Amino acid sequence: MTTIKDIAKVAGVSITTVSRALNGYSDVNEKTRQKIIEIAKQLNYSPNTLARGLVMNKSKTIGLLVSGLTRESAKDNFTFEVLAGVNQYVSEVDYDMVLFSTTSTKQREKTYTQLCRERRVDGAILQGIRSDDPYLQEVVESDIPCVLIDIPIESETVGYVTTDNVLGAKKAVEHLISLGHKNIAMINGYSYAFVSEQRLKGFKEALLEAGLPIHEEWIADGEFREDNAEREALRLLTNYPHITAFFCASDLMALGVIKAAKRLGKRIPDDVAIIGYDDIILASYATPPLSTIAQNKFAMGYEAAKLLIHMLEGKATSHVKILETELKIRESTVKNYD
Amino acid sequence: MTTIKDIAKVAGVSITTVSRALNGYSDVNEKTRQKIIEIAKQLNYSPNTLARGLVMNKSKTIGLLVSGLTRESAKDNFTFEVLAGVNQYVSEVDYDMVLFSTTSTKQREKTYTQLCRERRVDGAILQGIRSDDPYLQEVVESDIPCVLIDIPIESETVGYVTTDNVLGAKKAVEHLISLGHKNIAMINGYSYAFVSEQRLKGFKEALLEAGLPIHEEWIADGEFREDNAEREALRLLTNYPHITAFFCASDLMALGVIKAAKRLGKRIPDDVAIIGYDDIILASYATPPLSTIAQNKFAMGYEAAKLLIHMLEGKATSHVKILETELKIRESTVKNYD
DNA sequence: TTGAAAGCGCTAACAT
DNA sequence: ATGTTAGCGCTTTCAA
């Protein structure tokens, strides 16, 4: 593998000059530079980023820490789209991305912080980490710059990108209310997700503002899982037949609710209307197609990467980015909608 | 950031001893080792993998080269599942994975080979690369060990994992034939995908073996795209009303065919039966649920990583891994199947 | 405009 | 069992 030393030898200059020439410094004779560049090309030279990173003390690499990168999690393509967005920005600015997942056995042995420090990543993006994850605390308190997705923590070295989940939930519930629904249940995700809290808040606010009562017993925990949501919806629909609509904190759970409704022979949306959250790909392919609050997951990843790298380069004016959500009306709430 | 030098100073030994102690060499006094480990812990030491990689000339990092990591490609969660599988194995053996995607602008400036060499990855896995990609040739001919997914190239440094696509296609078509279909069309992917060739071959073999004629004009190119497949199916069904079944080289295209059939008022599977390939998540959620040839994409990633790392460590007996596929019968071919 | 020398943090001969 | 030394490939003072 060619090194700048080899180039220096061939060019008859010092390695310093080669380094300067290749890095575009101005204090090098233009002819010398051309010659060096030419030789580098001929010798098929590639800079060794390990060596460069060692001396410069930065690697131009960011870590993407995700949890639960399993076979099952593919259904909910959230993580994947975020990843694609991160990747997009990162490669635009010539950084690289290394993926740290915590599904593995490794997760218990090494903390996120250790992973980041060993690989000398310049910063990290955290996605899908539960807010009660002990390692979250650790990495946030470390000196590693990081950007969190959907966890609102802010400090000198920490920023986040999220959407307005209270507003999103309100939009969903107001949509149901505008359709005449008065008896609306909610299937929420687990409580250690920040978004769950927020969506619950939005749910209640919407009811309150419409002068509707809040039935705490109509709020169930589906843990963001399709099967749990199905079970909970089955229970609610059986025990409280007055319920005519469901707001679910995720599309996957909404799919579970659809199954439950079908099993009970209920027509959707006539007997029971269902709205989800996220706009995963399955949503538009479901039967009936699922109304939902769409989040631009790709954009979340893209913006997270952008924010992080701006922070790294000291040109971030704010550490927070809030993205918009959009109400998508489909046939799980409105018949023959098109 | 603590270095072994710091530890050496505190422990009153040389840095060599620290290095040896921390790396589990036997020629170091057990007491000394314990002391060093203790100090390392106290000082919150993390090894610098850049420095280690520089001197050892290996980074314990592999590159995952994918193409088309876009918002749209999320539908076909193939890449994502492969990635999850790669990640799983890689983290089991304490390697890291860096993701190189070629969607970006960067793709035209730097070749895969350059990307790999700059980051000093020990090896690479290539997924979703077209067989006519000029850079594919380059990386395969380089000295970088690599494992290809679904491209059968083998050499000293190159291996691959794939499934038996001829057999898979045959299984699909034989299934249709067993249902009594005689007029079977095929929507294939683009020709510069190895799998397309193979699946076409399997398609023809199955027909031949059943004594059925091959109508070349019933074979269309859907370029692996849903919309193209829909258009082609529309055309075929209109021009050749005898057709009663479709074999599609991907599920995404099969979904397009379903749309086309519906638009023409055809009942599925009564008027036209449809079978896909891949078993993407959407398949089971489609209306009707899609019969398909399932590939274990997670396993493909996992096995690719395993093969690559075995190759790197010189303990690969073979450079090829062929995985099984499975016929999944759903309602797009058999009514009320359950 | 160029070069010499030091050093980033680590491993690995080669002593001792 | 431990230390000395050299060096991985690169950037960066400092001098010339």
XYZ file of C-alpha atoms (C1' of nucleotides) in Angstrom:
708
model
C 0.000 0.000 0.000
C 1.455 3.324 -1.068
C 2.317 5.921 1.566
C 3.301 9.548 1.288
C 6.821 8.359 1.951
C 6.778 6.400 -1.305
C 5.482 9.419 -3.138
C 8.139 11.616 -1.574
C 10.844 9.261 -2.708
C 9.641 9.177 -6.283
C 9.049 12.910 -6.403
C 12.349 13.680 -4.791
C 10.815 15.858 -2.109
C 10.210 15.484 1.602
C 7.144 13.836 3.050
C 6.170 17.165 4.497
C 5.867 18.626 1.053
C 3.814 15.702 -0.117
C 1.477 16.080 2.808
C 1.084 19.772 2.132
C 0.581 19.314 -1.564
C -2.044 16.638 -1.150
C -3.926 18.570 1.475
C -4.184 21.671 -0.630
C -1.977 23.975 1.372
C -1.055 27.162 -0.406
C 2.591 27.256 0.483
C 3.715 24.759 -2.073
C 4.907 25.389 -5.579
C 2.187 24.692 -8.068
C 4.493 22.647 -10.267
C 5.606 20.551 -7.339
C 1.989 19.998 -6.381
C 1.009 18.865 -9.848
C 3.910 16.483 -9.974
C 3.042 15.059 -6.589
C -0.605 14.662 -7.450
C 0.342 12.929 -10.642
C 2.638 10.508 -8.875
C 0.043 9.851 -6.192
C -2.394 8.898 -8.878
C 0.077 6.645 -10.631
C 0.978 4.915 -7.418
C -2.707 4.501 -6.615
C -2.295 6.241 -3.322
C -5.001 6.302 -0.673
C -4.485 8.296 2.498
C -4.493 6.243 5.655
C -7.289 7.664 7.735
C -6.155 5.751 10.775
C -2.838 7.533 10.785
C -4.443 10.841 10.064
C -7.033 10.322 12.747
C -4.367 9.410 15.224
C -2.438 12.600 14.793
C -5.339 14.941 14.214
C -7.282 13.423 17.042
C -10.440 13.180 15.031
C -11.682 10.481 12.767
C -14.340 12.088 10.609
C -16.528 9.249 11.695
C -19.756 9.366 13.579
C -21.402 6.526 15.392
C -25.024 5.626 14.970
C -26.225 3.924 18.111
C -29.438 2.047 17.670
C -31.137 -0.488 19.819
C -33.009 -3.507 18.687
C -31.743 -3.926 15.181
C -33.408 -7.286 14.918
C -35.163 -9.276 12.301
C -38.473 -8.263 13.845
C -37.765 -4.577 13.971
C -37.677 -4.505 10.199
C -41.449 -4.241 10.147
C -41.248 -0.887 11.624
C -38.820 0.568 9.157
C -38.290 3.604 11.339
C -34.701 2.803 12.181
C -33.851 1.994 8.624
C -35.167 5.253 7.261
C -33.390 7.242 9.923
C -30.231 5.376 9.037
C -30.682 6.183 5.383
C -31.093 9.840 6.226
C -28.026 9.905 8.429
C -26.059 8.150 5.759
C -27.156 10.638 3.179
C -25.942 13.710 5.022
C -22.843 12.057 6.311
C -21.658 11.103 2.880
C -22.461 14.527 1.503
C -19.889 15.990 3.846
C -17.397 13.174 3.503
C -17.781 11.671 6.929
C -18.271 8.000 7.569
C -20.750 6.263 9.750
C -20.207 3.280 11.950
C -23.130 1.405 13.281
C -23.339 0.311 16.877
C -26.265 -1.837 17.729
C -27.184 -3.084 21.123
C -28.993 -6.228 20.207
C -25.880 -8.252 20.486
C -24.240 -9.911 23.382
C -21.687 -7.166 23.169
C -24.195 -4.729 24.501
C -23.851 -5.798 28.064
C -20.115 -5.835 28.041
C -19.394 -2.479 26.564
C -21.303 0.680 27.105
C -22.128 3.048 24.296
C -19.506 5.377 25.622
C -16.812 2.763 25.456
C -17.813 1.841 21.934
C -17.570 5.474 20.886
C -14.308 6.154 22.615
C -12.557 3.072 21.356
C -13.488 3.802 17.783
C -12.711 7.441 18.325
C -15.902 8.590 16.713
C -16.185 12.346 16.658
C -19.791 12.205 17.750
C -22.828 9.990 17.916
C -26.469 9.843 17.011
C -28.760 7.844 19.268
C -31.924 6.339 17.892
C -34.460 4.059 19.482
C -32.838 4.152 22.880
C -35.249 3.916 25.768
C -35.225 6.920 28.002
C -34.577 4.665 30.983
C -31.541 3.039 29.423
C -28.768 3.450 31.971
C -26.200 3.847 29.237
C -28.097 6.767 27.768
C -27.328 8.774 30.861
C -23.704 7.818 30.636
C -23.141 8.800 27.054
C -25.015 12.053 27.494
C -22.876 12.943 30.467
C -19.674 12.010 28.681
C -17.830 14.544 26.621
C -18.891 12.855 23.374
C -20.991 15.216 21.279
C -24.278 13.570 20.534
C -27.631 14.115 18.989
C -30.626 12.242 20.297
C -33.631 11.332 18.266
C -36.895 11.885 20.093
C -35.331 12.460 23.489
C -35.276 16.103 24.523
C -32.014 16.521 26.340
C -29.891 19.526 25.649
C -26.491 20.575 26.890
C -23.190 21.924 25.718
C -22.481 18.704 23.852
C -25.956 17.278 23.425
C -28.717 18.165 21.017
C -31.808 16.455 19.685
C -34.186 16.271 16.809
C -37.788 15.374 17.214
C -41.255 16.302 16.096
C -43.971 18.007 18.083
C -45.618 14.898 19.428
C -48.199 16.731 21.475
C -49.348 18.560 18.398
C -49.222 15.423 16.272
C -51.415 13.525 18.688
C -53.817 16.444 18.858
C -54.107 16.520 15.098
C -54.956 12.839 15.073
C -57.548 13.077 17.819
C -59.073 16.253 16.434
C -59.472 14.444 13.153
C -61.421 11.717 14.909
C -63.501 14.284 16.779
C -64.251 16.159 13.576
C -65.691 12.922 12.247
C -68.141 12.915 15.120
C -66.364 10.472 17.424
C -66.881 11.099 21.109
C -65.750 7.831 22.616
C -62.107 7.575 21.729
C -59.666 5.102 23.212
C -55.900 5.262 23.066
C -53.299 2.548 22.763
C -50.063 4.044 23.935
C -46.473 2.805 23.787
C -44.473 2.048 26.884
C -44.021 4.861 29.310
C -40.239 5.050 29.106
C -40.530 6.495 25.666
C -40.644 10.223 25.697
C -42.925 10.243 22.690
C -45.496 8.184 24.574
C -45.824 10.823 27.249
C -46.165 13.530 24.685
C -48.717 11.728 22.576
C -50.766 10.949 25.634
C -50.660 14.599 26.556
C -51.834 15.599 23.102
C -54.604 13.014 23.265
C -55.912 14.424 26.521
C -55.583 18.022 25.431
C -57.588 17.376 22.313
C -60.361 15.739 24.299
C -60.351 18.494 26.875
C -60.495 21.238 24.304
C -63.430 19.522 22.658
C -65.177 19.293 25.986
C -64.977 15.510 25.970
C -64.393 13.499 29.140
C -61.207 11.527 29.643
C -61.736 7.890 30.494
C -58.476 6.709 31.991
C -59.668 3.131 31.632
C -59.789 3.585 27.877
C -56.074 4.209 27.732
C -54.038 1.044 27.360
C -50.365 0.218 27.036
C -49.476 -1.676 23.877
C -45.713 -1.414 24.369
C -45.392 -0.455 20.720
C -46.133 -4.041 19.793
C -48.682 -5.240 17.314
C -49.750 -8.281 19.314
C -50.068 -6.412 22.586
C -52.110 -3.714 20.931
C -54.379 -6.325 19.434
C -54.917 -7.894 22.801
C -55.575 -4.582 24.506
C -57.977 -3.456 21.808
C -59.831 -6.730 22.078
C -60.166 -6.171 25.790
C -61.287 -2.563 25.462
C -63.788 -3.241 22.695
C -65.260 -6.078 24.677
C -65.473 -4.251 27.979
C -66.432 -0.837 26.628
C -68.603 -1.322 23.557
C -69.217 2.428 23.431
C -65.773 3.017 21.998
C -65.979 4.039 18.350
C -62.433 5.155 17.660
C -58.822 4.406 18.518
C -55.802 6.639 18.529
C -52.639 4.538 18.542
C -49.180 5.804 19.370
C -47.713 3.809 16.502
C -48.855 2.345 13.213
C -47.718 -1.103 14.162
C -50.052 -1.015 17.129
C -52.808 0.359 14.926
C -52.405 -2.699 12.726
C -52.962 -4.786 15.817
C -56.107 -2.834 16.582
C -57.357 -3.407 13.044
C -56.926 -7.128 13.592
C -58.817 -6.935 16.864
C -61.682 -5.011 15.304
C -61.899 -7.492 12.464
C -61.908 -10.404 14.846
C -64.885 -8.900 16.608
C -66.652 -8.483 13.309
C -66.536 -4.691 13.476
C -66.465 -2.717 10.276
C -63.710 -0.157 9.834
C -64.275 2.766 9.850
C -68.057 2.458 10.230
C -68.095 0.732 13.606
C -64.663 1.704 14.736
C -62.233 4.230 13.277
C -58.519 3.762 13.762
C -55.644 6.173 13.407
C -51.971 5.425 13.914
C -48.721 7.320 14.194
C -45.516 7.220 12.114
C -46.691 6.404 8.603
C -44.695 3.257 8.197
C -44.786 1.632 4.819
C -47.235 -1.004 5.922
C -49.749 1.720 6.768
C -50.772 2.424 3.203
C -50.857 -1.276 2.337
C -53.030 -2.295 5.251
C -56.654 -3.246 4.775
C -58.133 -0.765 5.115
C -55.305 1.679 4.490
C -54.382 3.284 7.761
C -54.849 6.951 8.582
C -51.864 8.219 10.489
C -49.656 11.062 11.585
C -46.704 10.941 9.232
C -43.195 11.615 10.423
C -40.449 12.120 7.910
C -38.019 9.603 9.320
C -35.461 10.085 6.592
C -35.445 13.796 7.354
C -35.030 13.089 11.044
C -31.892 11.113 10.317
C -30.643 13.684 7.857
C -31.215 16.555 10.237
C -29.690 14.685 13.131
C -26.512 14.121 11.158
C -26.479 17.708 10.003
C -26.937 19.013 13.508
C -24.248 16.745 14.909
C -21.695 17.658 12.317
C -22.471 21.323 12.696
C -21.923 20.923 16.395
C -18.629 19.176 15.769
C -17.484 21.968 13.547
C -18.614 24.605 15.961
C -21.138 26.131 13.667
C -24.366 24.994 15.253
C -26.489 27.918 16.310
C -29.081 25.763 17.999
C -28.953 22.252 19.376
C -32.566 21.491 18.676
C -34.468 20.701 15.538
C -38.204 20.165 15.501
C -39.701 18.706 12.364
C -43.241 18.860 11.102
C -45.740 16.020 11.089
C -48.571 15.554 8.679
C -52.021 14.083 9.049
C -52.612 11.430 6.403
C -56.229 10.543 6.000
C -56.920 7.083 4.679
C -59.775 4.639 4.862
C -59.329 3.456 8.414
C -61.012 6.670 9.481
C -62.857 7.900 6.405
C -64.694 5.591 4.056
C -63.736 5.650 0.404
C -61.288 8.406 0.985
C -58.964 9.024 -1.899
C -8.234 10.779 27.313
C -6.179 8.219 29.156
C -3.427 6.354 27.344
C -1.353 3.371 28.286
C 1.404 5.845 28.989
C -0.662 7.377 31.763
C -1.348 3.951 33.176
C 2.336 3.063 32.987
C 3.252 6.171 34.907
C 0.765 5.512 37.685
C 1.613 1.828 37.872
C 5.342 2.487 37.794
C 5.948 0.121 34.906
C 6.775 0.511 31.229
C 4.153 1.016 28.588
C 5.086 -2.333 27.101
C 4.085 -4.061 30.271
C 0.813 -2.219 30.290
C 0.166 -3.225 26.711
C 0.965 -6.819 27.470
C -1.094 -6.898 30.617
C -4.132 -5.397 28.970
C -3.920 -7.676 25.987
C -3.797 -10.793 28.061
C -0.281 -11.927 27.298
C 0.994 -14.643 29.538
C 4.431 -13.271 30.206
C 3.393 -10.786 32.802
C 3.169 -11.211 36.518
C -0.361 -11.780 37.643
C -0.087 -9.208 40.398
C 1.222 -6.610 38.008
C -1.596 -7.377 35.640
C -4.224 -6.986 38.316
C -2.751 -3.691 39.391
C -2.668 -2.435 35.823
C -6.201 -3.515 35.115
C -7.322 -1.815 38.277
C -5.607 1.426 37.368
C -6.955 1.276 33.842
C -10.423 0.997 35.235
C -9.912 3.869 37.619
C -8.541 6.061 34.885
C -11.436 5.118 32.660
C -9.108 3.915 29.962
C -10.270 3.038 26.470
C -7.818 1.644 23.958
C -7.328 3.792 20.891
C -8.275 1.565 18.013
C -6.841 4.007 15.524
C -3.387 3.657 17.002
C -3.755 -0.064 17.318
C -5.020 -0.368 13.784
C -2.157 1.685 12.503
C 0.503 -0.515 13.945
C -1.258 -3.840 13.508
C -2.303 -2.962 10.020
C -5.822 -4.105 10.568
C -8.798 -2.277 11.904
C -11.242 -4.966 12.928
C -13.719 -3.123 10.819
C -15.585 -4.316 7.803
C -17.310 -2.191 5.243
C -20.832 -2.802 4.081
C -21.197 -1.440 0.572
C -24.758 -0.983 -0.494
C -26.262 0.858 -3.350
C -29.442 2.829 -3.346
C -29.987 3.402 0.321
C -32.778 5.813 -0.382
C -36.078 6.707 1.121
C -37.788 4.633 -1.545
C -35.698 1.542 -1.064
C -37.148 1.183 2.390
C -40.173 -0.554 0.919
C -38.108 -3.409 -0.074
C -36.549 -4.025 3.290
C -34.047 -6.405 1.802
C -31.047 -4.204 2.422
C -32.129 -3.436 5.929
C -32.495 -7.051 6.910
C -29.164 -7.956 5.394
C -27.642 -5.098 7.322
C -29.195 -6.319 10.535
C -27.764 -9.774 9.918
C -24.306 -8.447 9.167
C -24.437 -6.300 12.231
C -25.445 -9.238 14.366
C -22.503 -11.430 13.434
C -20.047 -8.611 13.371
C -20.843 -7.564 16.880
C -20.732 -11.130 18.115
C -17.079 -11.286 17.152
C -16.244 -7.756 18.227
C -15.757 -6.237 14.836
C -17.315 -2.988 13.739
C -19.170 -2.174 10.602
C -18.973 0.970 8.575
C -21.578 1.667 6.018
C -20.707 2.897 2.562
C -23.615 3.817 0.395
C -23.457 4.910 -3.171
C -26.573 6.990 -3.341
C -24.679 10.076 -2.487
C -22.764 12.487 -4.612
C -19.684 10.947 -3.145
C -20.269 7.840 -5.168
C -18.971 9.266 -8.372
C -15.881 10.735 -6.853
C -14.606 7.810 -4.899
C -14.751 4.222 -5.883
C -15.642 1.480 -3.457
C -12.038 0.486 -3.413
C -10.883 3.910 -2.386
C -13.507 4.061 0.323
C -12.321 0.751 1.677
C -8.662 1.537 1.496
C -8.930 4.926 3.093
C -10.852 3.565 6.022
C -8.563 0.571 6.137
C -11.422 -1.844 6.424
C -10.223 -5.405 6.687
C -12.815 -6.576 4.223
C -16.115 -5.695 2.654
C -19.571 -7.058 2.003
C -21.309 -5.911 -1.160
C -25.069 -5.888 -1.331
C -27.410 -4.635 -4.001
C -24.649 -3.814 -6.426
C -25.558 -4.286 -10.058
C -23.452 -6.823 -11.832
C -22.585 -4.264 -14.490
C -21.340 -1.702 -11.974
C -17.828 -0.792 -13.111
C -16.692 -0.396 -9.549
C -17.726 -3.925 -8.736
C -15.054 -5.210 -11.063
C -12.525 -2.946 -9.468
C -13.134 -3.945 -5.901
C -13.234 -7.608 -6.770
C -9.911 -7.345 -8.521
C -8.356 -5.394 -5.690
C -6.691 -7.182 -2.834
C -9.535 -6.335 -0.468
C -11.207 -9.483 0.782
C -14.864 -9.308 -0.004
C -18.063 -11.254 0.095
C -20.731 -10.589 -2.477
C -24.392 -11.098 -1.928
C -26.133 -12.706 -4.881
C -23.227 -12.328 -7.286
C -21.352 -15.567 -7.875
C -17.746 -14.526 -8.186
C -15.109 -16.522 -6.437
C -11.393 -16.057 -6.086
C -8.615 -16.117 -3.555
C -10.040 -13.043 -1.852
C -13.640 -13.130 -2.995
C -16.556 -15.219 -1.850
C -20.312 -14.971 -2.032
C -23.531 -15.952 -0.397
C -26.684 -16.502 -2.315
C -29.646 -18.792 -2.626
C -30.412 -21.236 -5.388
C -32.433 -18.902 -7.561
C -33.016 -21.418 -10.315
C -34.510 -23.805 -7.815
C -36.482 -21.050 -6.126
C -38.041 -19.967 -9.379
C -38.816 -23.542 -10.256
C -40.565 -24.057 -6.958
C -42.701 -21.010 -7.604
C -43.640 -21.999 -11.124
C -44.219 -25.608 -10.218
C -46.593 -24.403 -7.551
C -48.556 -22.500 -10.195
C -48.517 -25.476 -12.513
C -49.723 -27.779 -9.747
C -52.708 -25.483 -9.417
C -53.544 -26.162 -13.027
C -52.088 -23.052 -14.609
C -50.771 -23.498 -18.122
C -50.474 -19.917 -19.308
C -47.934 -18.365 -17.028
C -46.260 -15.013 -17.588
C -43.159 -13.730 -15.909
C -42.184 -10.253 -14.795
C -38.445 -10.282 -14.413
C -36.012 -7.765 -12.911
C -33.421 -6.026 -14.994
C -30.985 -8.230 -16.777
C -27.852 -6.956 -15.102
C -28.919 -8.674 -11.918
C -27.564 -12.152 -11.652
C -30.669 -13.292 -9.841
C -32.823 -12.250 -12.783
C -30.973 -14.566 -15.117
C -31.263 -17.410 -12.690
C -34.917 -16.928 -11.967
C -35.663 -16.745 -15.642
C -33.781 -19.965 -16.117
C -35.783 -21.635 -13.380
C -38.990 -20.323 -14.880
C -38.193 -21.843 -18.248
C -36.971 -25.106 -16.821
C -40.162 -25.564 -14.856
C -42.286 -24.967 -17.942
C -40.161 -27.271 -20.033
C -40.250 -30.063 -17.523
C -44.014 -29.776 -17.375
C -44.191 -29.940 -21.127
C -45.499 -26.411 -21.367
C -44.500 -24.048 -24.180
C -42.416 -20.975 -23.503
C -43.930 -17.753 -24.788
C -41.069 -15.279 -24.922
C -43.565 -12.479 -25.397
C -45.048 -13.271 -22.011
C -41.791 -12.422 -20.295
C -41.482 -8.754 -19.402
C -38.888 -6.608 -17.676
C -40.192 -4.812 -14.609
C -36.790 -3.543 -13.497
C -37.651 -4.623 -9.974
C -40.020 -1.683 -9.738
C -43.599 -1.785 -8.624
C -44.841 0.765 -11.156
C -43.045 -0.800 -14.086
C -44.356 -4.199 -13.189
C -47.863 -2.818 -12.978
C -47.529 -1.290 -16.405
C -46.105 -4.443 -17.940
C -48.750 -6.633 -16.353
C -51.423 -4.326 -17.645
C -49.989 -4.659 -21.102
C -49.650 -8.419 -20.956
C -53.100 -9.020 -19.535
C -54.598 -6.808 -22.192
C -52.701 -8.286 -25.108
C -52.730 -11.891 -23.974
C -55.977 -12.567 -22.126
C -55.093 -16.252 -21.918
C -52.616 -15.579 -19.185
C -53.870 -16.908 -15.855
C -50.806 -16.623 -13.680
C -47.750 -14.468 -13.039
C -44.405 -15.346 -11.615
C -42.589 -12.190 -10.514
C -38.900 -11.945 -9.750
C -39.636 -9.785 -6.715
C -42.484 -9.182 -4.317
C -42.494 -5.485 -5.008
C -43.186 -6.213 -8.662
C -45.824 -8.732 -7.660
C -47.575 -5.966 -5.761
C -47.587 -3.990 -8.982
C -49.106 -6.938 -10.786
C -51.800 -7.208 -8.140
C -52.668 -3.573 -8.791
C -52.821 -4.191 -12.514
C -55.075 -7.210 -12.113
C -57.374 -5.261 -9.838
C -57.544 -2.382 -12.255
C -58.694 -4.766 -14.945
C -61.336 -6.127 -12.631
C -59.692 -9.527 -12.416
C -60.191 -11.576 -9.303
C -57.113 -12.904 -7.552
C -56.444 -15.799 -7.554
C -59.532 -16.954 -9.480
C -58.846 -15.103 -12.709
C -55.171 -14.577 -12.232
C -52.799 -16.078 -9.698
C -49.690 -14.169 -8.641
C -46.538 -15.303 -6.925
C -43.588 -13.157 -5.968
C -40.051 -13.619 -4.712
C -38.287 -12.465 -1.536
C -41.022 -12.475 1.093
C -40.732 -8.847 2.021
C -42.825 -7.678 4.921
C -45.436 -6.124 2.687
C -46.111 -9.512 1.125
C -48.120 -10.862 4.003
C -49.983 -7.579 4.444
C -50.998 -7.224 0.839
C -54.567 -7.797 -0.316
C -54.689 -10.611 -1.030
C -51.656 -11.811 0.907
C -48.933 -12.658 -1.537
C -47.562 -16.125 -2.160
C -43.822 -15.970 -2.565
C -40.449 -17.629 -2.414
C -39.013 -16.578 0.925
C -35.385 -15.740 1.316
C -33.937 -15.353 4.777
C -32.328 -11.970 4.264
C -31.141 -11.661 7.825
C -29.378 -15.001 7.464
C -27.812 -13.873 4.222
C -26.261 -10.901 5.994
C -25.246 -12.987 8.949
C -23.632 -15.644 6.804
C -21.916 -13.080 4.635
C -20.315 -11.501 7.666
C -19.371 -14.877 9.036
C -17.815 -15.953 5.773
C -15.902 -12.714 5.383
C -14.486 -12.778 8.861
C -13.553 -16.417 8.530
C -11.768 -15.515 5.340
C -9.961 -12.687 7.097
C -8.841 -15.002 9.823
C -7.774 -17.646 7.396
C -10.208 -20.241 8.588
C -12.666 -20.309 5.741
C -12.858 -23.715 4.179
C -15.133 -22.590 1.379
C -15.826 -19.187 -0.103
C -19.404 -19.960 -0.998
C -22.564 -20.239 1.025
C -25.859 -21.206 -0.519
C -28.953 -20.713 1.600
C -32.334 -22.352 1.328
C -35.489 -20.703 0.078
C -39.008 -21.587 1.062
C -42.265 -21.540 -0.818
C -44.862 -19.560 1.124
C -48.358 -20.192 -0.081
C -50.825 -17.376 0.534
C -54.054 -16.228 -1.006
C -52.683 -14.670 -4.149
C -52.388 -18.184 -5.529
C -54.686 -20.296 -3.391
C -58.062 -19.074 -2.217
C -58.786 -19.092 1.515
C -55.446 -20.655 2.227
C -54.625 -20.786 5.878
C 8.800 27.210 -0.955
C 10.818 23.301 1.316
C 12.819 20.071 4.926
C 14.014 18.069 9.569
C 12.221 16.449 13.560
C 8.848 15.430 16.899
C 4.951 12.972 18.158
C -0.110 10.962 17.989
C -0.972 5.797 20.950
C 0.042 1.633 20.218
C 2.559 -3.131 19.291
C 6.513 -5.988 18.666
C 11.057 -7.437 18.121
C 14.986 -7.652 20.890
C 17.324 -7.241 24.896
C 17.931 -8.112 29.898
C 8.865 -10.985 33.971
C 10.005 -6.441 32.407
C 12.178 -2.562 29.768
C 14.289 -0.345 25.528
C 13.726 0.802 21.067
C 11.822 1.271 16.699
C 8.176 2.259 13.832
C 3.087 2.142 11.793
C 1.594 6.858 8.299
C 0.479 10.994 9.048
C 0.415 16.289 10.480
C 2.671 20.083 12.344
C 5.791 23.175 14.513
C 10.114 25.199 13.708
C 14.107 26.395 10.838
C 16.181 27.359 6.725
